Amino acid sequence: MIAFRRSILFSMLGFFMPSLFGLAKRQDRATVIPDMKVLFENEHIRVQYHDVKVGETTALHSHPAYVAYVFNTYTGKAVLADGRETPLARKPGEVFYSGPVTHKIVNTGNTPIHNLIVELKKVTT
């Protein structure tokens, strides 16, 4: 009887886990990182500071396509929702673009990460 109950529990978890993982993948950065500093937001864009302290790892979060401006030298890594890792090494004044992404950021260096991010909510013509 216990084995039967256990198999039912694992079946239910197997059914619901993809849905729960999907919710985590779509977590808005402003929701999962409450101290995020939003400077401006409208129906087209959201402008925010992206700060990650030395040794800190952000929660898994999602961005629409965005452009970022780098304020200081830093190193780290982006860990995608599927576990793949991408090394990060940026210098002051760099500007970069990213398509929509779900990731967490790990600061592996000895300086904080300070970026200005402009998320593109929707494109109008």
mmCIF file of C-alpha atoms in Angstrom:
data_model
loop_
_atom_site.group_PDB
_atom_site.id
_atom_site.type_symbol
_atom_site.label_atom_id
_atom_site.label_comp_id
_atom_site.label_asym_id
_atom_site.label_seq_id
_atom_site.Cartn_x
_atom_site.Cartn_y
_atom_site.Cartn_z
ATOM 1 C CA MET A 1 0.000 0.000 0.000
ATOM 2 C CA ILE A 2 2.835 2.418 0.845
ATOM 3 C CA ALA A 3 4.538 1.661 -2.479
ATOM 4 C CA PHE A 4 1.260 2.383 -4.291
ATOM 5 C CA ARG A 5 0.877 5.743 -2.522
ATOM 6 C CA ARG A 6 4.483 6.604 -3.281
ATOM 7 C CA SER A 7 4.007 5.836 -6.981
ATOM 8 C CA ILE A 8 0.892 8.046 -7.061
ATOM 9 C CA LEU A 9 2.827 10.881 -5.368
ATOM 10 C CA PHE A 10 5.722 10.614 -7.837
ATOM 11 C CA SER A 11 3.281 10.482 -10.761
ATOM 12 C CA MET A 12 1.612 13.661 -9.525
ATOM 13 C CA LEU A 13 4.967 15.388 -9.052
ATOM 14 C CA GLY A 14 5.996 14.331 -12.554
ATOM 15 C CA PHE A 15 2.809 15.842 -13.909
ATOM 16 C CA PHE A 16 3.073 19.164 -12.069
ATOM 17 C CA MET A 17 6.844 19.756 -12.091
ATOM 18 C CA PRO A 18 7.039 21.017 -15.717
ATOM 19 C CA SER A 19 4.323 23.564 -14.909
ATOM 20 C CA LEU A 20 6.086 24.684 -11.755
ATOM 21 C CA PHE A 21 9.402 24.909 -13.617
ATOM 22 C CA GLY A 22 7.674 26.956 -16.318
ATOM 23 C CA LEU A 23 6.513 29.424 -13.678
ATOM 24 C CA ALA A 24 10.057 29.795 -12.377
ATOM 25 C CA LYS A 25 11.368 30.308 -15.905
ATOM 26 C CA ARG A 26 9.000 33.224 -16.453
ATOM 27 C CA GLN A 27 9.808 35.049 -13.222
ATOM 28 C CA ASP A 28 10.088 38.757 -13.838
ATOM 29 C CA ARG A 29 13.285 40.173 -12.366
ATOM 30 C CA ALA A 30 11.324 42.821 -10.466
ATOM 31 C CA THR A 31 9.330 40.071 -8.748
ATOM 32 C CA VAL A 32 12.194 37.826 -7.660
ATOM 33 C CA ILE A 33 14.696 40.603 -6.858
ATOM 34 C CA PRO A 34 12.670 43.026 -4.741
ATOM 35 C CA ASP A 35 15.462 45.595 -4.233
ATOM 36 C CA MET A 36 15.866 46.076 -7.995
ATOM 37 C CA LYS A 37 15.968 49.796 -8.813
ATOM 38 C CA VAL A 38 13.534 50.720 -11.596
ATOM 39 C CA LEU A 39 14.351 54.203 -12.928
ATOM 40 C CA PHE A 40 11.676 54.435 -15.606
ATOM 41 C CA GLU A 41 8.947 52.204 -16.977
ATOM 42 C CA ASN A 42 6.182 52.492 -19.552
ATOM 43 C CA GLU A 43 4.428 50.122 -21.973
ATOM 44 C CA HIS A 44 7.531 50.030 -24.233
ATOM 45 C CA ILE A 45 10.588 49.830 -21.954
ATOM 46 C CA ARG A 46 11.798 49.389 -18.383
ATOM 47 C CA VAL A 47 15.070 51.010 -17.311
ATOM 48 C CA GLN A 48 16.734 49.530 -14.243
ATOM 49 C CA TYR A 49 19.982 49.137 -12.376
ATOM 50 C CA HIS A 50 21.366 45.629 -12.283
ATOM 51 C CA ASP A 51 23.564 45.264 -9.212
ATOM 52 C CA VAL A 52 25.125 42.013 -8.030
ATOM 53 C CA LYS A 53 27.428 42.095 -4.997
ATOM 54 C CA VAL A 54 30.736 40.215 -4.880
ATOM 55 C CA GLY A 55 30.005 36.524 -4.316
ATOM 56 C CA GLU A 56 26.251 36.985 -4.799
ATOM 57 C CA THR A 57 24.007 34.903 -7.068
ATOM 58 C CA THR A 58 20.703 36.369 -8.249
ATOM 59 C CA ALA A 59 17.494 34.379 -8.251
ATOM 60 C CA LEU A 60 16.474 32.767 -11.530
ATOM 61 C CA HIS A 61 14.663 35.461 -13.502
ATOM 62 C CA SER A 62 13.588 36.411 -17.023
ATOM 63 C CA HIS A 63 14.214 39.404 -19.243
ATOM 64 C CA PRO A 64 12.639 40.344 -22.547
ATOM 65 C CA ALA A 65 15.222 41.498 -25.115
ATOM 66 C CA TYR A 66 17.425 44.203 -23.579
ATOM 67 C CA VAL A 67 20.387 46.528 -24.010
ATOM 68 C CA ALA A 68 22.840 47.043 -21.132
ATOM 69 C CA TYR A 69 25.472 49.657 -20.313
ATOM 70 C CA VAL A 70 28.382 48.534 -18.094
ATOM 71 C CA PHE A 71 29.588 50.890 -15.332
ATOM 72 C CA ASN A 72 32.605 48.975 -14.033
ATOM 73 C CA THR A 73 34.924 46.048 -14.729
ATOM 74 C CA TYR A 74 33.544 42.738 -13.511
ATOM 75 C CA THR A 75 33.633 38.982 -14.033
ATOM 76 C CA GLY A 76 30.908 36.465 -13.440
ATOM 77 C CA LYS A 77 28.792 33.896 -15.161
ATOM 78 C CA ALA A 78 25.248 33.593 -16.414
ATOM 79 C CA VAL A 79 23.543 30.296 -15.585
ATOM 80 C CA LEU A 80 20.677 29.580 -17.979
ATOM 81 C CA ALA A 81 17.457 27.841 -16.947
ATOM 82 C CA ASP A 82 18.715 24.575 -18.484
ATOM 83 C CA GLY A 83 21.958 24.750 -16.446
ATOM 84 C CA ARG A 84 24.291 25.888 -19.232
ATOM 85 C CA GLU A 85 26.820 28.497 -18.105
ATOM 86 C CA THR A 86 28.244 31.467 -19.992
ATOM 87 C CA PRO A 87 31.301 33.321 -18.630
ATOM 88 C CA LEU A 88 30.989 37.100 -18.293
ATOM 89 C CA ALA A 89 33.844 39.623 -18.421
ATOM 90 C CA ARG A 90 32.894 43.260 -18.959
ATOM 91 C CA LYS A 91 34.669 46.623 -18.914
ATOM 92 C CA PRO A 92 33.339 50.134 -18.185
ATOM 93 C CA GLY A 93 31.563 51.762 -21.103
ATOM 94 C CA GLU A 94 30.682 48.519 -22.888
ATOM 95 C CA VAL A 95 27.186 48.238 -24.298
ATOM 96 C CA PHE A 96 25.684 44.875 -25.144
ATOM 97 C CA TYR A 97 22.431 43.395 -26.390
ATOM 98 C CA SER A 98 20.702 40.214 -25.238
ATOM 99 C CA GLY A 99 17.658 38.525 -26.655
ATOM 100 C CA PRO A 100 14.983 37.287 -24.260
ATOM 101 C CA VAL A 101 16.594 35.131 -21.590
ATOM 102 C CA THR A 102 15.927 33.292 -18.345
ATOM 103 C CA HIS A 103 19.026 33.095 -16.176
ATOM 104 C CA LYS A 104 20.674 33.785 -12.880
ATOM 105 C CA ILE A 105 23.852 35.828 -12.577
ATOM 106 C CA VAL A 106 26.765 34.758 -10.391
ATOM 107 C CA ASN A 107 29.380 37.370 -9.452
ATOM 108 C CA THR A 108 32.644 35.390 -9.413
ATOM 109 C CA GLY A 109 34.984 38.381 -9.315
ATOM 110 C CA ASN A 110 36.214 40.864 -6.691
ATOM 111 C CA THR A 111 34.146 43.834 -7.872
ATOM 112 C CA PRO A 112 30.385 44.316 -7.829
ATOM 113 C CA ILE A 113 28.405 44.139 -11.059
ATOM 114 C CA HIS A 114 26.775 47.476 -11.956
ATOM 115 C CA ASN A 115 24.837 47.639 -15.233
ATOM 116 C CA LEU A 116 22.078 49.858 -16.537
ATOM 117 C CA ILE A 117 19.526 47.663 -18.330
ATOM 118 C CA VAL A 118 16.897 48.846 -20.796
ATOM 119 C CA GLU A 119 14.375 46.056 -21.339
ATOM 120 C CA LEU A 120 12.385 46.233 -24.575
ATOM 121 C CA LYS A 121 8.771 45.318 -23.771
ATOM 122 C CA LYS A 122 7.301 45.663 -27.228
ATOM 123 C CA VAL A 123 8.291 47.086 -30.555
ATOM 124 C CA THR A 124 6.068 49.563 -32.369
ATOM 125 C CA THR A 125 6.383 50.548 -35.986
#
